[in-house]
């Protein structure tokens, strides 16, 4: 796997909010068909780091490479043009709109007159939901009326629908029950098999050890280290998260 | 029984809120009609009501977008005054010098310049709000003072009158109506258009395999729409021109004017046609264009909109530019109706427009609002004012009532939303 060109490389990324260095000289990478977990306490800088990749924030310093070529990502639109899709921790849903309007937000299907084609979008949404969450039935209500799990389904569907090559999942199972969590795990394995690279952000070690190939641990904005899951124990990762280093 | 009613209403697909608003309006009309001894629900009064509503209603459709994106525009009344003043000066003092007095193109040039001016000013205010991030409340409060002052400067406070003959037709009045035949034609076209749209929508839905409403519900809806449109035409046609105007009309047409008078219908007023066109376009923009979708998405969750790649700053510029353009159209209607532009044209209109949008169900917290709601809101506002004036309620009491109604309407709306779980 190491011989391939990485799908994404983030090199020496730095980003400060006022005086706080939320991300401090962090480098991580991701290969096709690989799941890389990003672990760390709340406030470690995980969300901020991946928001640089998704175009939500612009880094103060550092570079991004996609397929070995330097990429310019200044806004979410740029990220989407590199087939980078993101499930945000906040889900980033417009609560007043229905599921299909959210799924296609910014990329609406239009008819030959340039008018938004709601019926086609709903039909597509029904199709993909049937595959990802067959229990999902409420296509008409604004998503504010949906349960946490259903809202998460909408956010996940949105990221998957548009042929992502690089998928960022920021705490995707935070609002989910055990059954839905299991479905997300299945989805991750399926996408992985299709050759998609996934960054899985979480603070649940168990999830991450199960699903990921490699794990990058962050603490106080800095990268503690990146390990192959096969080579480390839960305790070692835990120590990296808490103490900021591997036990010797 | 209650449940049966609710199911029937649900099947037809009208939401309860719309039904509530129409119910309130009908109730208002009946009360005013009873307390004026039947003078309120006359063709004459309904004609005047629809003409008086047009200007505020046109602006309220734009205010829906402004409020849906969590902004406010306090400058529309002053801007209306300023644009009307510029248009008045243009058509009276500037254009005749080059084209000759009463030239046919004067009204067209005037309207185009007015709309461009409104769009530009709106866009500029939107730019200050979106890109310089000064809150809309402040920018448009400044605008209120600026444009009211600017309107005075255009003519040093003098009233501009009388406006161009053709231009004045855009305000309604005796010459600014369609007459009976054209009104029927418009009514029929509107009915056919509405029915065709309903049929197409149903076909499209079933071609995707979605559930469609039961057929009887479609027929009921079609029937209601047809009755409303044709009923309106009927009422407008039942209002005859006054004697003098009828006589002049007869002379112009070369008809002998009979001794016992002549019944010439007003028909639909041109400002109402303008409002109708604006309403249709704005509804399409709101529901069927990307721009409209982004307006609502941004109002619902600005961060989500931004993360979906929507340029929310540029969107703000466009929303305010549109508001400016609609203000210019309202300025055309308001000044043409009076045939003159005075310094106080549009004073307090910003409050009427905001009230219309809010009574019509636009939520100040953003993301929610409809074009038809705002227009019904405008009709309710105007009905209240005209009705109270007709009953003889003192002016101070009138404004107290309007104020109470505004707060009450929003309170009921909040309760409704909480109940509906929205
Ligand atoms: N928009 C923001 N403005 C200011 N500070 C922020 C912002 N977003 C995150 N931070 C700060 O940056 C640090 C990293 O936050 P975050 O990336 O959300 O951590 P994590 O996702 O690992 O929990 C925290 O100290 C947080 O308070
Ligand atoms: Mg986070």
CSV table of C-alpha atoms in Angstrom, one decimal, chain B residues 32-234:
chain,number,residue,atom,x,y,z
B,32,UNK,CA,-66.5,45.8,8.3
B,33,UNK,CA,-69.3,45.2,5.9
B,34,UNK,CA,-71.8,44.7,8.8
B,35,UNK,CA,-70.6,47.8,10.6
B,36,UNK,CA,-70.7,50.0,7.6
B,37,UNK,CA,-74.1,49.0,6.5
B,38,UNK,CA,-72.9,47.1,3.5
B,39,UNK,CA,-70.5,49.7,2.1
B,40,UNK,CA,-67.4,47.6,2.6
B,41,UNK,CA,-68.0,44.6,0.3
B,42,UNK,CA,-69.0,46.6,-2.8
B,43,UNK,CA,-67.3,46.4,-6.1
B,44,UNK,CA,-66.2,50.0,-5.7
B,45,UNK,CA,-64.5,49.4,-2.3
B,46,UNK,CA,-62.9,46.1,-3.3
B,47,UNK,CA,-61.5,47.8,-6.4
B,48,UNK,CA,-60.0,50.6,-4.3
B,49,UNK,CA,-58.7,48.1,-1.8
B,50,UNK,CA,-56.9,46.0,-4.4
B,51,UNK,CA,-55.4,49.2,-6.0
B,52,UNK,CA,-54.3,50.5,-2.6
B,53,UNK,CA,-52.7,47.2,-1.6
B,54,UNK,CA,-50.6,46.8,-4.7
B,55,UNK,CA,-47.7,49.0,-3.9
B,56,UNK,CA,-47.1,47.5,-0.4
B,57,UNK,CA,-47.8,44.0,-1.6
B,58,UNK,CA,-45.2,44.2,-4.3
B,59,UNK,CA,-42.6,45.3,-1.8
B,60,UNK,CA,-43.7,42.7,0.8
B,61,UNK,CA,-42.8,39.9,-1.7
B,62,UNK,CA,-39.2,41.1,-1.6
B,63,UNK,CA,-39.2,41.6,2.1
B,64,UNK,CA,-40.0,37.9,2.5
B,65,UNK,CA,-36.6,37.1,1.0
B,66,UNK,CA,-34.9,39.7,3.1
B,67,UNK,CA,-36.4,38.5,6.4
B,68,UNK,CA,-36.0,34.8,5.4
B,69,UNK,CA,-32.2,35.4,5.1
B,70,UNK,CA,-32.4,36.9,8.7
B,71,UNK,CA,-32.1,40.5,7.6
B,72,UNK,CA,-34.4,43.5,7.6
B,73,UNK,CA,-34.9,46.4,5.3
B,74,UNK,CA,-36.0,49.6,7.0
B,75,UNK,CA,-35.2,51.8,4.0
B,76,UNK,CA,-37.9,50.7,1.5
B,77,UNK,CA,-40.3,53.6,2.3
B,78,UNK,CA,-37.7,56.3,2.0
B,79,UNK,CA,-36.2,54.6,-1.1
B,80,UNK,CA,-39.6,54.5,-2.7
B,81,UNK,CA,-39.9,58.2,-2.1
B,82,UNK,CA,-36.5,58.9,-3.6
B,83,UNK,CA,-36.9,56.7,-6.7
B,84,UNK,CA,-40.4,58.2,-7.3
B,85,UNK,CA,-38.9,61.7,-7.0
B,86,UNK,CA,-36.2,60.9,-9.5
B,87,UNK,CA,-38.7,59.2,-11.9
B,88,UNK,CA,-41.0,62.2,-11.5
B,89,UNK,CA,-38.3,64.7,-12.3
B,90,UNK,CA,-37.1,62.6,-15.2
B,91,UNK,CA,-40.5,62.3,-16.9
B,92,UNK,CA,-41.5,65.9,-16.3
B,93,UNK,CA,-38.4,68.0,-16.4
B,94,UNK,CA,-35.7,66.1,-18.3
B,95,UNK,CA,-37.1,63.7,-20.9
B,96,UNK,CA,-39.6,66.1,-22.5
B,97,UNK,CA,-36.7,68.5,-23.3
B,98,UNK,CA,-35.2,65.8,-25.6
B,99,UNK,CA,-38.2,63.9,-26.7
B,100,UNK,CA,-41.0,66.4,-26.7
B,101,UNK,CA,-43.8,66.6,-24.2
B,102,UNK,CA,-46.0,63.6,-24.0
B,103,UNK,CA,-43.7,61.4,-26.1
B,104,UNK,CA,-44.8,57.7,-26.0
B,105,UNK,CA,-41.4,56.4,-24.8
B,106,UNK,CA,-41.2,58.6,-21.7
B,107,UNK,CA,-43.0,56.2,-19.4
B,108,UNK,CA,-40.8,53.2,-20.5
B,109,UNK,CA,-37.5,55.1,-20.1
B,110,UNK,CA,-38.8,56.3,-16.7
B,111,UNK,CA,-39.7,52.9,-15.4
B,112,UNK,CA,-36.4,51.3,-16.7
B,113,UNK,CA,-34.3,54.0,-15.1
B,114,UNK,CA,-36.3,53.7,-11.8
B,115,UNK,CA,-35.9,49.9,-11.7
B,116,UNK,CA,-32.2,50.2,-12.5
B,117,UNK,CA,-31.7,52.8,-9.8
B,118,UNK,CA,-33.6,50.7,-7.2
B,119,UNK,CA,-31.5,47.6,-8.1
B,120,UNK,CA,-28.3,49.5,-7.8
B,121,UNK,CA,-29.1,51.1,-4.5
B,122,UNK,CA,-30.4,47.8,-3.1
B,123,UNK,CA,-27.2,46.0,-4.3
B,124,UNK,CA,-25.0,48.6,-2.7
B,125,UNK,CA,-26.8,48.3,0.6
B,126,UNK,CA,-26.6,44.5,0.3
B,127,UNK,CA,-22.9,44.8,-0.4
B,128,UNK,CA,-22.3,46.8,2.8
B,129,UNK,CA,-24.3,44.2,4.7
B,130,UNK,CA,-22.8,41.1,3.1
B,131,UNK,CA,-19.2,42.1,2.5
B,132,UNK,CA,-18.5,44.8,5.1
B,133,UNK,CA,-20.7,42.9,7.6
B,134,UNK,CA,-22.5,46.0,8.9
B,135,UNK,CA,-25.8,44.7,10.3
B,136,UNK,CA,-28.8,45.2,7.9
B,137,UNK,CA,-30.7,47.0,10.7
B,138,UNK,CA,-28.1,49.7,10.8
B,139,UNK,CA,-27.4,49.9,7.1
B,140,UNK,CA,-31.1,50.3,6.2
B,141,UNK,CA,-31.8,52.6,9.1
B,142,UNK,CA,-29.1,54.8,7.7
B,143,UNK,CA,-30.7,54.2,4.3
B,144,UNK,CA,-34.1,55.4,5.6
B,145,UNK,CA,-32.5,58.7,6.6
B,146,UNK,CA,-30.3,59.0,3.6
B,147,UNK,CA,-32.9,58.3,0.9
B,148,UNK,CA,-35.6,60.5,2.6
B,149,UNK,CA,-33.1,63.3,2.6
B,150,UNK,CA,-32.0,62.6,-0.9
B,151,UNK,CA,-35.6,62.7,-2.1
B,152,UNK,CA,-35.9,66.2,-0.8
B,153,UNK,CA,-32.7,67.3,-2.6
B,154,UNK,CA,-34.0,66.2,-6.0
B,155,UNK,CA,-36.5,69.0,-6.1
B,156,UNK,CA,-35.7,71.1,-3.1
B,157,UNK,CA,-38.8,69.8,-1.5
B,158,UNK,CA,-41.2,70.7,-4.3
B,159,UNK,CA,-44.0,68.4,-5.3
B,160,UNK,CA,-43.6,67.0,-8.9
B,161,UNK,CA,-46.9,67.1,-10.8
B,162,UNK,CA,-48.7,66.2,-13.0
B,163,UNK,CA,-47.0,63.0,-14.1
B,164,UNK,CA,-47.0,61.7,-17.7
B,165,UNK,CA,-50.4,60.5,-19.0
B,166,UNK,CA,-49.3,57.0,-20.0
B,167,UNK,CA,-47.2,56.6,-16.8
B,168,UNK,CA,-50.3,57.4,-14.7
B,169,UNK,CA,-52.1,54.4,-16.2
B,170,UNK,CA,-49.7,52.2,-14.2
B,171,UNK,CA,-51.4,53.4,-11.0
B,172,UNK,CA,-54.9,52.3,-11.8
B,173,UNK,CA,-57.5,55.0,-11.7
B,174,UNK,CA,-60.1,55.6,-14.3
B,175,UNK,CA,-57.8,55.1,-17.3
B,176,UNK,CA,-55.6,52.5,-15.7
B,177,UNK,CA,-57.9,49.5,-15.9
B,178,UNK,CA,-58.4,46.7,-18.4
B,179,UNK,CA,-62.1,47.2,-19.1
B,180,UNK,CA,-64.5,44.2,-19.1
B,181,UNK,CA,-63.4,42.2,-22.1
B,182,UNK,CA,-59.7,42.3,-21.4
B,183,UNK,CA,-60.4,41.5,-17.7
B,184,UNK,CA,-62.3,38.4,-18.8
B,185,UNK,CA,-59.5,37.4,-21.1
B,186,UNK,CA,-56.9,37.8,-18.3
B,187,UNK,CA,-59.1,35.9,-15.9
B,188,UNK,CA,-59.6,33.0,-18.3
B,189,UNK,CA,-55.9,32.9,-19.2
B,190,UNK,CA,-55.0,32.8,-15.5
B,191,UNK,CA,-57.6,30.1,-14.8
B,192,UNK,CA,-56.3,28.0,-17.7
B,193,UNK,CA,-52.7,28.6,-16.7
B,194,UNK,CA,-53.4,27.5,-13.1
B,195,UNK,CA,-55.3,24.3,-14.2
B,196,UNK,CA,-52.6,23.4,-16.7
B,197,UNK,CA,-49.9,23.8,-14.0
B,198,UNK,CA,-51.9,21.5,-11.6
B,199,UNK,CA,-52.3,18.8,-14.3
B,200,UNK,CA,-48.6,18.9,-15.2
B,201,UNK,CA,-47.5,18.7,-11.6
B,202,UNK,CA,-49.8,15.7,-11.0
B,203,UNK,CA,-48.4,14.0,-14.1
B,204,UNK,CA,-44.8,14.7,-13.1
B,205,UNK,CA,-45.5,13.3,-9.6
B,206,UNK,CA,-47.1,10.1,-10.8
B,207,UNK,CA,-44.4,9.6,-13.5
B,208,UNK,CA,-41.9,9.4,-10.5
B,209,UNK,CA,-44.3,6.9,-8.8
B,210,UNK,CA,-45.0,9.3,-5.9
B,211,UNK,CA,-48.4,9.3,-4.2
B,212,UNK,CA,-50.7,11.9,-5.7
B,213,UNK,CA,-53.7,13.6,-4.1
B,214,UNK,CA,-57.1,12.0,-4.7
B,215,UNK,CA,-58.7,13.2,-7.8
B,216,UNK,CA,-61.6,14.8,-6.0
B,217,UNK,CA,-59.1,16.9,-4.1
B,218,UNK,CA,-57.6,18.1,-7.3
B,219,UNK,CA,-61.0,19.0,-8.7
B,220,UNK,CA,-61.9,20.8,-5.5
B,221,UNK,CA,-58.7,22.8,-5.6
B,222,UNK,CA,-59.1,23.6,-9.3
B,223,UNK,CA,-62.7,24.7,-8.6
B,224,UNK,CA,-61.7,27.0,-5.7
B,225,UNK,CA,-58.9,28.6,-7.8
B,226,UNK,CA,-61.3,29.1,-10.8
B,227,UNK,CA,-64.0,30.6,-8.6
B,228,UNK,CA,-61.6,33.0,-6.9
B,229,UNK,CA,-60.1,34.3,-10.2
B,230,UNK,CA,-63.4,34.6,-12.1
B,231,UNK,CA,-65.2,35.9,-9.1
B,232,UNK,CA,-62.6,38.7,-8.8
B,233,UNK,CA,-63.0,39.6,-12.5
B,234,UNK,CA,-66.8,39.6,-12.0
